[in-house]
GROMACS .gro file of C-alpha atoms in nm:
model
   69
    1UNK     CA    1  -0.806   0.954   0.259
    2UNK     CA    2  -0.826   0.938  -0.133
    3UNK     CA    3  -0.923   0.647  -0.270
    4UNK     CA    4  -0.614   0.512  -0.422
    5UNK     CA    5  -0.271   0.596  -0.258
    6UNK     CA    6   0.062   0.469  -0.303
    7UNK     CA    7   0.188   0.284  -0.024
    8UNK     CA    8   0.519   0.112  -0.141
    9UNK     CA    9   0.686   0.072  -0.441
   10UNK     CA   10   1.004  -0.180  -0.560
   11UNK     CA   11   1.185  -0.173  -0.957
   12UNK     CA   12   1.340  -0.508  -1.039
   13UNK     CA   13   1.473  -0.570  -1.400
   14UNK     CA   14   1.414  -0.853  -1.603
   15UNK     CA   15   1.542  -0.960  -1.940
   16UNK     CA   16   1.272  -1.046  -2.226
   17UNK     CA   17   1.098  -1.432  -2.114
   18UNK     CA   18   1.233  -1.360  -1.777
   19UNK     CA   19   1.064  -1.356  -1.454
   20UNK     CA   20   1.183  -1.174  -1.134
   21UNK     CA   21   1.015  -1.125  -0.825
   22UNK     CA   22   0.955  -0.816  -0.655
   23UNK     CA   23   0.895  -0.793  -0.260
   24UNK     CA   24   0.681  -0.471  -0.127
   25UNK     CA   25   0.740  -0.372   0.209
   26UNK     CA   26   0.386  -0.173   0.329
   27UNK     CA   27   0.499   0.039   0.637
   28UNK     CA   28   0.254   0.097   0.917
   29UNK     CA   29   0.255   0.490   0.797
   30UNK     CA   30   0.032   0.342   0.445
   31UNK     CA   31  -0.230   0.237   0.739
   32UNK     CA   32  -0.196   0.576   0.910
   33UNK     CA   33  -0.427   0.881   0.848
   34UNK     CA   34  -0.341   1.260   1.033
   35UNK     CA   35  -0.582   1.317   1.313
   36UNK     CA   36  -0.597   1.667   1.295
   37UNK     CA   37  -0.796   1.672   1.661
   38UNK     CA   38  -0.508   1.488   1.791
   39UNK     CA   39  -0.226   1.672   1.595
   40UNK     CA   40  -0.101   1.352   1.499
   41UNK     CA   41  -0.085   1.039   1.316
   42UNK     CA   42  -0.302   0.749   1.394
   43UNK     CA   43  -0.335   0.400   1.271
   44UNK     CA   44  -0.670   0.310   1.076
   45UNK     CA   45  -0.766  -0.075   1.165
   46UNK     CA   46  -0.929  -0.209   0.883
   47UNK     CA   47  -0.954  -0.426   0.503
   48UNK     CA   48  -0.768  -0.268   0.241
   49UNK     CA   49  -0.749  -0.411  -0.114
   50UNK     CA   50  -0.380  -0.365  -0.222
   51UNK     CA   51  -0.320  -0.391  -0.627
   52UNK     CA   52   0.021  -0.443  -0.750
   53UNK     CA   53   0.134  -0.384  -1.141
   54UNK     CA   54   0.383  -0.207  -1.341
   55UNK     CA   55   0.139   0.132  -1.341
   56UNK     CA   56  -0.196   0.185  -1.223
   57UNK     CA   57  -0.338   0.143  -1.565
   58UNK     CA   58  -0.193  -0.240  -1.614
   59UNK     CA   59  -0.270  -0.415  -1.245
   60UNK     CA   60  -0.175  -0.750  -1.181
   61UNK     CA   61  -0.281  -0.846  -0.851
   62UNK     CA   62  -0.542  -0.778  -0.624
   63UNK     CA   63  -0.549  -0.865  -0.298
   64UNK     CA   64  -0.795  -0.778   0.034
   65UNK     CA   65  -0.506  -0.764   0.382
   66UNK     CA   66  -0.666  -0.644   0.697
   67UNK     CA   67  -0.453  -0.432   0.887
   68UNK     CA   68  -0.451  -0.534   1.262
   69UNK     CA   69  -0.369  -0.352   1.566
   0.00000   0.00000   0.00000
């Protein structure tokens, strides 16, 4: 797995001063590697740090989720 993948993705406008929100849906396929042995996909327990900004060079947030089974 690389080290940095995107996993979701949402666009929201705002007008200048505004604030929106913006909701990320992270599908169980962004906690999912290919098993090659097992010719399929397979689900990767684990802490992941997700970071949320408008590109990867201006984060925002970073969080640690765990991903359970």
């Amino acid at each position: 797995r690389p080290p940095r993948w995107l996993a979701g993705f949402a666009s929201v406008e705002a007008a200048p001063g505004e604030s929106v929100e913006a909701r990320v849906e992270l599908p169980r396929r962004a906690f999912e590697i290919w098993d090659e042995d097992a010719n399929a996909w397979s689900y990767q327990e684990g802490s992941y740090e997700v970071i949320a900004g408008r590109s990867i060079a201006d984060p925002r947030l970073t969080r640690t989720l765990r991903a359970a089974p």
